[in-house]
Every structure is written in C-alpha cells, then in structure tokens.
XYZ file of C-alpha atoms in Angstrom:
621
model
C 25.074 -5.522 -11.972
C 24.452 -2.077 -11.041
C 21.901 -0.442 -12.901
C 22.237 3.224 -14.374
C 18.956 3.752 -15.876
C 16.343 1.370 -17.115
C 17.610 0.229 -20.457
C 20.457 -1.431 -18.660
C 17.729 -2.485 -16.467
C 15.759 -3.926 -18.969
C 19.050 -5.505 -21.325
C 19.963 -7.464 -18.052
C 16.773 -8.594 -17.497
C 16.389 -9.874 -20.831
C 19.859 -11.167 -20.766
C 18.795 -13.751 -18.044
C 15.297 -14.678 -19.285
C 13.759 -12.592 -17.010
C 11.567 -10.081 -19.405
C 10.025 -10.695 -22.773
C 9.634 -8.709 -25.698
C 5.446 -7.904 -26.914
C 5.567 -6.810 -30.727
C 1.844 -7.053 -31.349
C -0.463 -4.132 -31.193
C -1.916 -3.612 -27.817
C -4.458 -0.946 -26.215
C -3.501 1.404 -23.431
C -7.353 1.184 -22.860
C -8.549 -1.305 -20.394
C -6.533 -3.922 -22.768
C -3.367 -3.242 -21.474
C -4.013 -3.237 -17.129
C -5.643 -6.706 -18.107
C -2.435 -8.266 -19.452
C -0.408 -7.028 -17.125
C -2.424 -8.561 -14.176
C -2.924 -11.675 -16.276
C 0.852 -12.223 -16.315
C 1.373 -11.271 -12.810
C -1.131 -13.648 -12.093
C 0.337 -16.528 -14.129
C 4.418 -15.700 -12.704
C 5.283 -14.231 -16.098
C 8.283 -12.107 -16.756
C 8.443 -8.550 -17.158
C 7.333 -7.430 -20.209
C 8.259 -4.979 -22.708
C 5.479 -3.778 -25.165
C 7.234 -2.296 -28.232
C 3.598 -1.484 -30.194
C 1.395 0.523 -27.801
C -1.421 1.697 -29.952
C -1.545 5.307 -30.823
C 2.255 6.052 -28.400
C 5.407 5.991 -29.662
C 6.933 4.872 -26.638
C 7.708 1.264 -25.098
C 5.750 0.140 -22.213
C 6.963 -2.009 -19.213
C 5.066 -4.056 -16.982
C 6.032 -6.335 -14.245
C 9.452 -4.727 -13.796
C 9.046 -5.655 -10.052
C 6.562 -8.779 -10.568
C 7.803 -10.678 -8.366
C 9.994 -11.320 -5.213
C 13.084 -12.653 -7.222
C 12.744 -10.231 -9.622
C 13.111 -7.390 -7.117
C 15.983 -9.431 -5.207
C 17.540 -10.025 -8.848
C 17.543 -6.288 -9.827
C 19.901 -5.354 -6.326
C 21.496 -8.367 -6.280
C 24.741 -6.288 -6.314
C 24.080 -3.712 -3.942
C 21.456 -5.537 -1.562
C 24.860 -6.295 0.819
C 25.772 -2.964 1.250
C 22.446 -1.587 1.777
C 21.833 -4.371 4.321
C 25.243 -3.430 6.127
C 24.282 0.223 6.372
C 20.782 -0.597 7.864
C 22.050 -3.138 10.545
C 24.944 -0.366 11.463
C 22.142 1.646 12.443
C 20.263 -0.662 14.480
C 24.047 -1.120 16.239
C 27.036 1.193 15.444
C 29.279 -0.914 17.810
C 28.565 -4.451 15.684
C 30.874 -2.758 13.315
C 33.839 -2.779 16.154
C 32.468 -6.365 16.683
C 32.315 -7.575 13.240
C 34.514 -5.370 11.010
C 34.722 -7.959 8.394
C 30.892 -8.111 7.536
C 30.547 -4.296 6.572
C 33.513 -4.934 3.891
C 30.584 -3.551 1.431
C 29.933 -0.369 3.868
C 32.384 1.946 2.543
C 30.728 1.699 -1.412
C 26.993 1.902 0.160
C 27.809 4.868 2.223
C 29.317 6.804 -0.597
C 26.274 6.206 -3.098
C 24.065 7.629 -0.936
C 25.595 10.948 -1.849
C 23.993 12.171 -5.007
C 26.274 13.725 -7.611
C 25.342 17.269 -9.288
C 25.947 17.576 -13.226
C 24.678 20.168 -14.992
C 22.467 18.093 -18.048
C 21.779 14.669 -18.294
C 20.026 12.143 -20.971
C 16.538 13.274 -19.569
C 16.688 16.364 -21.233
C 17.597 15.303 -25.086
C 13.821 15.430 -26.096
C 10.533 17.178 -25.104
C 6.672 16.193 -25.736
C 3.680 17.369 -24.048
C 1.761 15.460 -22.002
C -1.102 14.040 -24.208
C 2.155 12.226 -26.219
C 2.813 10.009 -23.154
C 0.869 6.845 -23.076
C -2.497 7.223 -21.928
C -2.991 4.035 -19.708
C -6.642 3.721 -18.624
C -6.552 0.651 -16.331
C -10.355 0.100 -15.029
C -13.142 1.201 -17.045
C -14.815 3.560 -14.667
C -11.133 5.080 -13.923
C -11.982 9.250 -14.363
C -8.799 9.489 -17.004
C -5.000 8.107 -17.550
C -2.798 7.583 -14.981
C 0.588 7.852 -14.457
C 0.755 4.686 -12.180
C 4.469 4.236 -11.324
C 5.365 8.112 -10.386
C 8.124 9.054 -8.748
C 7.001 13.151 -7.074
C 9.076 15.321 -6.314
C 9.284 18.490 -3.717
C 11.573 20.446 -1.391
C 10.603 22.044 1.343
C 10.345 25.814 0.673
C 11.296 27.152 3.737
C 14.837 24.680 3.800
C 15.291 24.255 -0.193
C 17.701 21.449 -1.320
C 17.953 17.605 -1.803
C 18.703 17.378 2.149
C 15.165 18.607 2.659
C 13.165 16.525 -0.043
C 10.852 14.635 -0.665
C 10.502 11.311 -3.521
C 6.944 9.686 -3.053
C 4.838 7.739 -5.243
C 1.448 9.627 -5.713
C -1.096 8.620 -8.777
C -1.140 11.702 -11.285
C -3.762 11.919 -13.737
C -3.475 13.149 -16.841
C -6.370 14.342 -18.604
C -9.997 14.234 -17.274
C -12.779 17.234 -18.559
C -11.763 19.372 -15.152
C -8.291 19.603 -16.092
C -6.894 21.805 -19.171
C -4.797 19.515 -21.227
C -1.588 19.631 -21.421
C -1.200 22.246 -19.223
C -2.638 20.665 -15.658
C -2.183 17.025 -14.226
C -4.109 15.984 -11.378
C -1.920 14.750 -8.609
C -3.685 12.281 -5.383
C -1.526 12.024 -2.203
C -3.273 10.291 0.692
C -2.911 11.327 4.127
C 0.055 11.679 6.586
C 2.389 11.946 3.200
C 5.593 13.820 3.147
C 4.714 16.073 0.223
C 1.875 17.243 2.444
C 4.268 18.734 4.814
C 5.875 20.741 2.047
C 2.154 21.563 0.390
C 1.639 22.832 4.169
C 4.439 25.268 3.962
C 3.847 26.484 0.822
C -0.037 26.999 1.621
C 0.992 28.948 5.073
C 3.121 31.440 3.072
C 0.929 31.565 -0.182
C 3.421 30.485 -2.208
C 3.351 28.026 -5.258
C 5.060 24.705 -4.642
C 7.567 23.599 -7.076
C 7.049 19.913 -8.498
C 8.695 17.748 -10.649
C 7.924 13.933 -11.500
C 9.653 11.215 -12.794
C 9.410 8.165 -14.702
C 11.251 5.379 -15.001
C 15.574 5.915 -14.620
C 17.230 3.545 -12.114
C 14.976 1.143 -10.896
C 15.944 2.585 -7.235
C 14.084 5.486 -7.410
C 11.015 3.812 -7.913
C 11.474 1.627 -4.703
C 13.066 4.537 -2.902
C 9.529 6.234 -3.538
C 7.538 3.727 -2.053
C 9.502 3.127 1.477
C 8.293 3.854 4.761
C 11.774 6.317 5.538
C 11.576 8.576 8.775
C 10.655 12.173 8.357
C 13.520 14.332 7.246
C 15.563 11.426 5.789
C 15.567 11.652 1.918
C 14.559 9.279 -0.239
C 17.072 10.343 -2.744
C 20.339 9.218 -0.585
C 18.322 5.907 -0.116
C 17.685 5.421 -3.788
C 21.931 5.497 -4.119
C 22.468 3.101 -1.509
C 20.020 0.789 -2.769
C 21.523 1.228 -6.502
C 24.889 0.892 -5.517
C 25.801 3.919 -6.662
C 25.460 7.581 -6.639
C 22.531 8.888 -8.558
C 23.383 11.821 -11.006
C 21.088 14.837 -10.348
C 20.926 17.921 -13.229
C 20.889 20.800 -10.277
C 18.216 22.939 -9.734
C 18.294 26.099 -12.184
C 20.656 24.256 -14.766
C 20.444 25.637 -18.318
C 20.701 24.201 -21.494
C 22.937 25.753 -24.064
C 19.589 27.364 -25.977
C 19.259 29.240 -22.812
C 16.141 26.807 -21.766
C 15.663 26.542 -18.180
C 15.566 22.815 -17.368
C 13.694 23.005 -13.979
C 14.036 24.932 -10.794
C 13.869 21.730 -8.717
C 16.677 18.559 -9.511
C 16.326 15.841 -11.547
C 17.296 12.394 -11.948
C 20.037 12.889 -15.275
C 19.159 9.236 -16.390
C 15.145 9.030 -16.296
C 13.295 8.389 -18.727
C 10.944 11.225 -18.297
C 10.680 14.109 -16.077
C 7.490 16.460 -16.115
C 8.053 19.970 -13.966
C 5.768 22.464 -12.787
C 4.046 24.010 -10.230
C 1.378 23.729 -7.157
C -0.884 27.126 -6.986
C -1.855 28.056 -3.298
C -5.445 26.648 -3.095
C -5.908 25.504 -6.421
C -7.836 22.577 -6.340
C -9.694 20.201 -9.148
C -11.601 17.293 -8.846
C -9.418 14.194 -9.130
C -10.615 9.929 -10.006
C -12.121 8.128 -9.818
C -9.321 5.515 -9.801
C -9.212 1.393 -9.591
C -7.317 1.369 -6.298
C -4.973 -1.741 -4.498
C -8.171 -1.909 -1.924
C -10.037 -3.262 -4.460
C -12.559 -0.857 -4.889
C -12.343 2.543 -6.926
C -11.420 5.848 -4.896
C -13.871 8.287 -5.723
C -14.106 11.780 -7.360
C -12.644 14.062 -4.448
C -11.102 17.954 -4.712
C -7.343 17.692 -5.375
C -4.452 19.529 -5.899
C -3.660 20.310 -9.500
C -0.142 20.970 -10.622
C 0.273 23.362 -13.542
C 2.687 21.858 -16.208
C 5.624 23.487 -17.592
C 7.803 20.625 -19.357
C 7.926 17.800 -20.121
C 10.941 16.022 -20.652
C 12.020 12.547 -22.197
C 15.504 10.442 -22.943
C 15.406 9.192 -27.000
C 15.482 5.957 -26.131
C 12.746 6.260 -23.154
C 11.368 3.122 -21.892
C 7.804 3.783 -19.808
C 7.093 1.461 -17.141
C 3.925 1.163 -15.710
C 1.832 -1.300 -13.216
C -1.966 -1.177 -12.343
C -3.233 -1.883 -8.701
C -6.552 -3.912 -7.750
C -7.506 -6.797 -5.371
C -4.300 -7.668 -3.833
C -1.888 -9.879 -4.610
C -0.485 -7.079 -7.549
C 3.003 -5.951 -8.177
C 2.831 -4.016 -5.222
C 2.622 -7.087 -3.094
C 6.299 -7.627 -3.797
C 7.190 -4.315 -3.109
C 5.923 -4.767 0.349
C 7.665 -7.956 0.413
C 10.829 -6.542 -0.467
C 10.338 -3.460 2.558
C 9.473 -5.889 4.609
C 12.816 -7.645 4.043
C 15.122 -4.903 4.492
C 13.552 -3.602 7.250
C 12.064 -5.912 9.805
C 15.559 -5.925 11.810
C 14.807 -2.433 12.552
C 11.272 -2.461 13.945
C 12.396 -3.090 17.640
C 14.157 0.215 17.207
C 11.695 1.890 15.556
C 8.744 0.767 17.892
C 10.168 -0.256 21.410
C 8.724 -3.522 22.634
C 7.894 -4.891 19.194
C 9.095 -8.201 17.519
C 6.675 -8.411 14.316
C 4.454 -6.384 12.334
C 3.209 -7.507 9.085
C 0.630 -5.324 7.643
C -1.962 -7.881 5.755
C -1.763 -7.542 1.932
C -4.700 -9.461 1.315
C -6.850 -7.380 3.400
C -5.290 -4.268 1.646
C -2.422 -3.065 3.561
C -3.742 -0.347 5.869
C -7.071 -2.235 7.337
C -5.397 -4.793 9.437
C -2.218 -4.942 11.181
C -0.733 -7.893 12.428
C 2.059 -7.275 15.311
C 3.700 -9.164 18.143
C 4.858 -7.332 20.846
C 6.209 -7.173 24.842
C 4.460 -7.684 28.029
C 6.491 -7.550 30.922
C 5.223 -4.560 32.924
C 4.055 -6.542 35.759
C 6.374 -9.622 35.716
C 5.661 -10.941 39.008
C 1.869 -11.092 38.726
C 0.030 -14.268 38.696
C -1.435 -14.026 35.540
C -0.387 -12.124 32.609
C -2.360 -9.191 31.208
C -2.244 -6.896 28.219
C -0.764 -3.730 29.867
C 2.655 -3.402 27.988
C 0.907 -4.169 24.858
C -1.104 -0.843 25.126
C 2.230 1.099 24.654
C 3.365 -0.840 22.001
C -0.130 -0.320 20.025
C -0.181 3.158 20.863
C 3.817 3.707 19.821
C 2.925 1.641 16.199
C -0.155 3.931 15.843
C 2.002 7.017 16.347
C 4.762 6.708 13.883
C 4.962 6.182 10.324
C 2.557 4.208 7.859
C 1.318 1.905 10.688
C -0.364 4.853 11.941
C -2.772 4.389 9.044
C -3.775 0.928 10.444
C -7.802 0.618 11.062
C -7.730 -3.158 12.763
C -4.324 -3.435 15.020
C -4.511 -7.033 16.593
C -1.274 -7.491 19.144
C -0.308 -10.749 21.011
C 2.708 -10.824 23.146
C 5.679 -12.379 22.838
C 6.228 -14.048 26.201
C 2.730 -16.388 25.602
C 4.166 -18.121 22.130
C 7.621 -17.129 21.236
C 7.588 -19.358 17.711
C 4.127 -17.557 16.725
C 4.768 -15.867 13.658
C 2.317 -12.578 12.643
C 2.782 -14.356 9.110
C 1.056 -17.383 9.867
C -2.627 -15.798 9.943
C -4.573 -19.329 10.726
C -2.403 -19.571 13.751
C -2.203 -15.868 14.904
C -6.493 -15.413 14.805
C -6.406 -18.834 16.514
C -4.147 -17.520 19.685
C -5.349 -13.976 19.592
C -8.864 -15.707 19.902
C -7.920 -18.365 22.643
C -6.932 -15.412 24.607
C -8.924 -12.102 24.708
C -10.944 -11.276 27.235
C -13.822 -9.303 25.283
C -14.629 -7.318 28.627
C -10.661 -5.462 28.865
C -8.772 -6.175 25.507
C -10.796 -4.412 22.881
C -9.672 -0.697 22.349
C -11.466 2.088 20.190
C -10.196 5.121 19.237
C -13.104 7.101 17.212
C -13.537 9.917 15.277
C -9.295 9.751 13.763
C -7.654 9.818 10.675
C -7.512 6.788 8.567
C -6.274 5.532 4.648
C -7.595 8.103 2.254
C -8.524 4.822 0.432
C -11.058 3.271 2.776
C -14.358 4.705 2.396
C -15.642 2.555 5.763
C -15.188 5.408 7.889
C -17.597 9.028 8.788
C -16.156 10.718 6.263
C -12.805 11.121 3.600
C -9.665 10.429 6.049
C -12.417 10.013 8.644
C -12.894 7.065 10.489
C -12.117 4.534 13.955
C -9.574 1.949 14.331
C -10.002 -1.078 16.969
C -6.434 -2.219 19.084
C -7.263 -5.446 19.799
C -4.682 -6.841 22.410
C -4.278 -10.364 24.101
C -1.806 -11.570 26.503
C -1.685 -14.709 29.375
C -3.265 -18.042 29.659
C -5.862 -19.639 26.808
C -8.985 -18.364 28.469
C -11.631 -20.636 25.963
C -11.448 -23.743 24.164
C -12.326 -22.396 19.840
C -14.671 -24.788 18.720
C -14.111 -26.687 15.698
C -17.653 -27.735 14.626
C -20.372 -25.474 13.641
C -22.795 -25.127 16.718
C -26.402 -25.288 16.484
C -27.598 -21.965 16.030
C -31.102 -20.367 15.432
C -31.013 -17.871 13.155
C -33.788 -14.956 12.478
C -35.459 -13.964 9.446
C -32.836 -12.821 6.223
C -29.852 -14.720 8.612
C -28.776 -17.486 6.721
C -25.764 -20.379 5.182
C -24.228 -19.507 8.824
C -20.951 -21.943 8.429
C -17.511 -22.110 10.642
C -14.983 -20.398 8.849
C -11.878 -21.327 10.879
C -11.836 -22.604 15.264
C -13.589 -20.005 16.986
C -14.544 -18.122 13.606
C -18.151 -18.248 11.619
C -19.563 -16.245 8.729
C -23.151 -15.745 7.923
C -25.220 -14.486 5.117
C -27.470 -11.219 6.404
C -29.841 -9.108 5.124
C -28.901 -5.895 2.788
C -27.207 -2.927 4.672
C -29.533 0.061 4.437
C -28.184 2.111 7.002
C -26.844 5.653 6.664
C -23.373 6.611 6.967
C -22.020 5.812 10.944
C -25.691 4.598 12.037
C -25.881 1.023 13.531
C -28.311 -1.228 12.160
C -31.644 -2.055 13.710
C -31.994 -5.505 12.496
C -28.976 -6.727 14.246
C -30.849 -5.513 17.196
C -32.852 -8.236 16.467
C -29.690 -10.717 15.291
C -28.404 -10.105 18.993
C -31.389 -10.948 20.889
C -31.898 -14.090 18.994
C -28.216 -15.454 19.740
C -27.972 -14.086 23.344
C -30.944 -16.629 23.731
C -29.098 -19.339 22.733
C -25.805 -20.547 25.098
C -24.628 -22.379 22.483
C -23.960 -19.116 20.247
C -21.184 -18.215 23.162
C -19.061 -21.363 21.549
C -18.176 -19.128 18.611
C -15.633 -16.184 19.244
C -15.536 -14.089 16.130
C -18.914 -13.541 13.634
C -18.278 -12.114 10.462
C -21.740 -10.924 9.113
C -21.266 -10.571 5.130
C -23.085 -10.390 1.891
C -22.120 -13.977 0.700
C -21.039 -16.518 3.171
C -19.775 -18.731 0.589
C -17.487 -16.496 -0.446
C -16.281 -14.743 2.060
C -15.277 -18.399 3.835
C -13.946 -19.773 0.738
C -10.251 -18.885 2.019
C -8.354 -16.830 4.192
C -7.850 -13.962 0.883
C -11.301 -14.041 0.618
C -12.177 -13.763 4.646
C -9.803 -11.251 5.262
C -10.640 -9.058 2.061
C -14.141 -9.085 2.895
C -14.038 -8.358 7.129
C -11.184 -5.421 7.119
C -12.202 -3.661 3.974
C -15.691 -3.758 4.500
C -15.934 -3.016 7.954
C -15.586 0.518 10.058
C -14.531 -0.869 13.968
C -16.579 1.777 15.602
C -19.752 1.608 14.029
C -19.421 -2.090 12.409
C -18.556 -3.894 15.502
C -21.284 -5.950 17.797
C -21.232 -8.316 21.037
C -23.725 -10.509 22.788
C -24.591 -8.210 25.960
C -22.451 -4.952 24.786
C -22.579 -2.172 27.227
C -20.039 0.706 28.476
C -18.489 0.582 31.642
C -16.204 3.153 32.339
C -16.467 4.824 29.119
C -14.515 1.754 27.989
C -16.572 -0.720 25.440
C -17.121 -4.624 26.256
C -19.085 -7.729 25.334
C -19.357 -11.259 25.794
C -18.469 -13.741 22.793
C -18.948 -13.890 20.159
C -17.154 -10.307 18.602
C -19.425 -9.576 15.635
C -18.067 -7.385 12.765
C -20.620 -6.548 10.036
C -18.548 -6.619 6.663
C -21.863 -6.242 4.379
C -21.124 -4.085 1.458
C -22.678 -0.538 2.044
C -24.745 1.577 -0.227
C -22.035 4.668 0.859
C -18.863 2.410 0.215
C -16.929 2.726 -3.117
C -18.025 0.118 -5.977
C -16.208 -3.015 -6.365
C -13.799 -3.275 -9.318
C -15.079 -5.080 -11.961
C -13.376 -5.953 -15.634
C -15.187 -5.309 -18.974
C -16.415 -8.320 -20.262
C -15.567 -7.521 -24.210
C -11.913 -6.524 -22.809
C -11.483 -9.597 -21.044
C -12.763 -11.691 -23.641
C -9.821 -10.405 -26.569
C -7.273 -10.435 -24.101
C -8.245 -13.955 -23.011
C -8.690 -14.782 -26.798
C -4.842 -13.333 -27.462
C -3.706 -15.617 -24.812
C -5.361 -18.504 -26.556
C -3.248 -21.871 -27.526
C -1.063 -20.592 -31.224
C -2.106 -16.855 -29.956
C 0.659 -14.142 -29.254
C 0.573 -14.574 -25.204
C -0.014 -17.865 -25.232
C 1.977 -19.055 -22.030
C 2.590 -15.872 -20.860
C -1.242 -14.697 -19.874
C-alpha cells in the first residue's frame, strides 16, 4: 500500500495488527517518553494515544519501532527504490537485466514532486503552545518537537532542486524564548541546513524555514538519510513512497488572501510551522536527553521566529524520544543501512563494510572493512591502502563524524563481517602492530553530541588500521597482574580485552592524568601485563564487562582518543604516536562530561504500575 499521509498510515497499520489504540489519560510530561521506550523495549506495536492530557491532538509512538515495521510501511515501493539505487551503482545492469527494473519507470517518476496550490495542511491553524508539549527526560530545558522534518532552500539558488529536509530537535518553549513567537532549533555539525544558514549569514539576510510533522511516513525517513550534497531529500522521499509527493508552492494564497508560506510544503502533513532565521540571532537552546545517552547541554542556538502554524483536522502527531541506544532510531539506521550498503564501494573506493556501532552511539566508533593491495607482491602485508580508505570515509558524509575508526582489510578474512563485533575486536587485535597502525588526528571537528572532546564540535578521532599475519596469540585467561593503590576488580572482558575499576577522574578538560603515570609504571614492571592487548580503565568494571552494549557504551562514549588513550612505553617517533601492548583507553566518567540520563523514580513507578497485570498496558509495557 502506498501511503498518502499518515492516517492511511496509521488505518493500515491497524488493519494488520500492527498499532494499538491508548484511550486512557496519559502525560506529555516525563509519563509519556517512558511508555514509549517501555514498549519499544518490550517489541510492542505502534501506538496511538487518543487522550494526551491537556492536547487535543493524537499522539503516535513507535511508528518506526521496529525493523518490520519500517520494511512493512514500503513494502510497496521498497522494489523500485531498490532498482533506482542499484542503477546507480551500474547504469549498464539495466542493458544486462532489463527485466529486474520492471518497477523503475514508477520509482523514477515519484521522485518528481507535484505543485498544487493548497493542500489538507492548511484547513486549520493553532499556535504553538496548542501542540503537545512532550517533555521526555526530566532535566530536558523545555518540549521538543522530536520527529521534525526542517526545511530550507538555499537563498542564493531558491527552489526544491536546491533544498534541504533534515531532522533537527526544535524546542518549543524554554524562559529564553518568547512563546509562541520563537522555537529553538539544534542542528549539529557538518548539516545541510548549515550550508544554507551560511549563505544567508554571508549576505545578512534572514533564512526562510518551515517544519513539518508527520504526512507520508517518507518524509520522515527521507529526513534522516545520509544523501550526497546537492541531492534533495524531497525527490527521495517520492521514490521511497512510491509516489509523487504533493507540494503547496512557495507564495501560494489562500482564498482569504492569507499567505500560506514563502517556502513549499508537504499538502498532506499533519502540521507545518513557517518562519524565519534572523542573521545572528542566537538563544540558548537544551538541555536535551540525547541518543548518546547523556543530555546535550545548554549551548547558543539559532532561534527561528514563528509566523504560522498550520494543522490538517484530522492531524495525527507522531513523536519518538532518544536515550541509551537501542531506541526507534536504531531501526532507522537499520533500515539506511539496508538500502544503502550496495553503494558504499562507490561512495568510498576500496571499502566493503562500514557499520557505524549503535550501541556505542552512532558517531564514536566506526566499524569498516576495507582494501589493501598497494603493495601486492610484498612479503608481508601492511596497512598502507587502508590509510586511504580511512582518510576517504573520514572525508565524506556522516562517517566523517566518526571519533574511533577501526579498519581491517579484506584480503586477511574475507567472511569477517564488521557486524560481528566479538569477532572483528578479536582480528583487529590479533593483528595491530601498536608501533605503525594507530593514527591521531587532533584538534578536528567531531558529533556536536559528544562532550569527550576540547571543546563543543572540538575534539580527536583515532584510525586504527590492521592488515597481514596474526602478530600475537589474545589470551583467554585473566593474567596475574599487580595492581596499585584505587586499581581494582581488574577482570578479562573478551581474548585480548580487560577492564578495571580506577580511581575518580579529576583532571581538567584535555589534561592527562597523573595517577596513570603511576598505573603505567606498575604494569610495565610486570611482563605478564604485555599478555593483554586492549585495557579499558572505567568507573565500574562490573558493568562495563557485563556485555558487549555495556563495553562498548562505556569505552567510545566516555573516552576522547587523543587525550584518553595510554600504552606501556608510549613515546613519539617521528611525530607519529606508538606503544607497546596493552592500548589503554580511560573511559572514567569526567567531571566536564554531560550527566548520564536518568528516569524519575515517581514517573517510573505509575507507568510501571499502569502496566501492571488487569492495568491498561498490561502486555504492551
């Protein structure tokens, strides 16, 4: 079935068991987020709350909870789409396989939006204190809009051709912003409405903006992929609904004479809020429960001035919340992931696999498998290749946001999957030589998320490469080891991989600790701390080595490569940074890092209660 707008959406979903109706009372407050995580957690279906206290509309959760869901909602245009993405990889498999692109000729001519001069969006306006004010974590600096769908044109080259769709968390009230008339609106770094803020800022003009929520579920995937610059995420969003998605033009009137916007909009959302960037207007914005697991902080945002806001009668509002991964958006990486991983050898030459680590939060770690063939004839094989790939994946697109990139090639295990983590730490770790294969690049951008770094967007990333024979045996039984004063429950995590419990960080912002000065000493004493490979110093080894969610969590998210990262006998030769084993990364909580998200115990105690045996979400929470 191909979806026009939500409601058919939601009546097909509902149709096939696949979303459930919530008539009691519930609380945008805190109450809400917890249910909706709840049910993600327990494989629920999506939900539809008809009785949101103090809003009169319907909210939706879990639209995309879940990988079959997602596959289930483009079931009917998921061939087309597919056939349009492999005729890029390889125009000339069409003249080889005419018969397999049968669905071509539809998915090509949805990706054409079609101009009409109203559109369901418009039959109602409210203000923005009317829309429901979801308030997922309790230290969260307002409401959130948290499934957005922004949009902006460039100024200089106006029009859908030179657009933008992303998803960027708006906020809707908070004591620096005047209600109802400004929204507070986040986007990270190396995001393609920067580009546009850019231009506007460079000629002093305003930047038009105009954000949606809800219409065909396409658009709200369509904001969230990794597309190349200049391609619009609007002519994806057709292809991926199957068909073309009506846009009210720019500058359309309504028959009172009202402007609708100066920018298009999506006829069949639900809601559609237009306005206005000033030229260096900026407000304080969070903080904000965020998918790393942590809250972003308070930071200086833009803050887009409100002119309308716009809703369909029957408007249906769907909304997720984010936290420590897995969450909703896990499955929206799972479905990019899907329709795209043909492409990646195009997109980054030499590369078979990437698979950017949702349990470590997306953007800290970076799995990839690559090429190494630059000096084929050599006796052994070394990581040479492998620097271009690293430095290609760290170049282009969302990868560049990566803060750990590990790489193994290709030729050395051809079944190795970068989805089986046990296995790729275990060859990675067989094989680097920890005087040539680690890589820092310091003082560079990183996730505006990850507070690890120097600074906001400030930080180091490590490419950690490994290519050619097993070079050490990864032990699989805790060694002996001394350990000094505050060093303690030291315990093998996986072969080759140990965590220990150390003393509180006290350190300053990008200043190495002087107690592991004395951690170092201590194990360089003793050979048999060389039988370990990788240390992970943390707060709580029991937890951290409880399982891989927990490891991984804890080492990428806590850790900054450049000033986090030890070795037994660590020196610079060559400007170029080595040790002997074992790698230490010290992933201790830091007094400068954001807090940890944590739930209100009276909340979680009356949702838990309403999911209680005879209790309205019994089964479902």
């Amino acid at each position: 079935m191909l979806h026009r707008n939500l409601t058919e959406c939601v009546n097909d979903l509902e149709a096939n068991g696949q979303l459930k109706r919530i008539d009691i009372e519930v609380d945008p407050y805190l109450e809400l987020g917890l249910i909706q995580r709840l049910a993600l957690k327990k494989g629920s279906p999506a939900l539809l709350f008809t009785n949101v206290k103090g809003c009169q509309f319907p909210m939706l959760a879990n639209l995309f909870g879940s990988k079959e869901r997602v596959r289930f909602i483009f079931r009917s245009s998921l061939k087309g789409l597919k056939a349009l993405l492999k005729l890029k990889l390889d125009p000339r498999d069409l003249l080889r396989n005419p018969l397999q692109y049968k669905a071509l000729p539809r998915a090509l001519w949805a990706t054409r939006p079609r101009f009409v001069n109203d559109g369901a969006v418009t039959e109602n306006s409210t203000t923005i204190s009317k829309l429901p004010q979801l308030l997922s974590w309790k230290k969260d600096g307002g409401a959130y809009i948290t499934l957005p769908q922004v949009y902006s044109e460039s100024i200089k080259n106006p029009g859908i051709y030179n657009s933008n769709l992303g998803m960027y968390r708006i906020q809707l009230n908070s004591k620096y912003l005047e209600q109802d008339k400004e929204i507070g609106l986040h986007y990270q770094i190396h995001r393609g409405l920067g580009c546009h803020h850019a231009e506007a800022l460079a000629l002093n003009k305003n930047l038009g903006i105009n954000i949606f929520v809800g219409g065909p579920p396409a658009l709200t995937v369509a904001a969230v992929m990794p597309l190349p610059e200049g391609m619009p995420e609007l002519l994806f969003a057709g292809a991926l609904a199957g068909r073309r998605i009506d846009l009210i033009k720019g500058g359309s009137v309504k028959k009172d004479g009202t402007v609708i916007s100066e920018l298009a909009i999506p006829a069949e959302a639900d809601f559609a809020i237009t306005g206005y960037i000033k030229p260096n207007m900026l407000k304080p914005e969070g903080p904000f429960g965020d998918h790393l697991g942590y809250y972003s902080l308070e930071h200086d945002f833009p803050v887009m001035q409100v002119t309308k806001v716009w809703h369909r009668k029957d408007a249906i509002y769907p909304f997720t919340t984010v936290g420590r991964p897995p969450q909703e958006d896990t499955f929206f990486g799972e479905f990019i992931h899907d329709l795209t991983q043909e492409l990646i050898p195009q997109v980054f030459t030499g590369i078979k696999q990437v698979h950017a680590v949702d349990a470590a939060g997306v953007h800290p770690l970076l799995l990839a498998i690559g090429s190494e063939r630059y000096v084929p004839f050599a006796s052994e094989r070394k990581a040479q290749e492998l620097l271009t790939n690293a430095l290609s994946l760290l170049g282009n697109s969302q990868t560049s946001l990566s803060k750990y990139l590990l790489l193994t090639a290709h030729e050395d295990a051809p079944s190795l999957s970068a989805y089986d983590i046990p296995a790729f730490f275990k060859h990675i770790l067989e094989r680097t030589n920890f005087h040539e294969d680690l890589h820092f690049i310091t003082r560079t951008t990183m996730d505006t998320l990850d507070y690890t770094g120097t600074a906001l967007n400030q930080g180091s990333k490590l490419i950690w490469v490994a290519a050619g024979n097993k070079k050490r045996e990864l032990c699989d039984k805790l060694p002996q080891i001394y350990l000094p004063e505050g060093f303690h429950s030291l315990q093998l995590f996986s072969p080759g991989i140990a965590v220990v419990s150390a003393p509180k960080h006290t350190q300053q912002r990008g200043e190495q600790d002087e107690k592991l000065k004395i951690f170092l000493d201590t194990l360089n004493s003793q050979e048999n701390a060389r039988k370990i490979s990788l240390l992970v110093l943390c707060d709580d080894a029991d937890f951290c080595s409880a399982d891989w969610d927990n490891f991984l969590w804890v080492t990428f998210t806590r850790s900054d490569p450049a000033t986090d990262i030890y070795g037994l006998n660590e020196n610079i030769h060559a400007k170029h940074w080595r040790c002997d084993a074992p790698l230490i990364i010290d992933a201790r909580k830091k007094e400068f890092h954001a807090p940890e998200l944590e739930l209100d115990p009276k909340i979680e105690q009356k949702v838990l209660e309403m999911g209680s045996k005879n209790k309205p979400l019994h089964g479902i929470i």
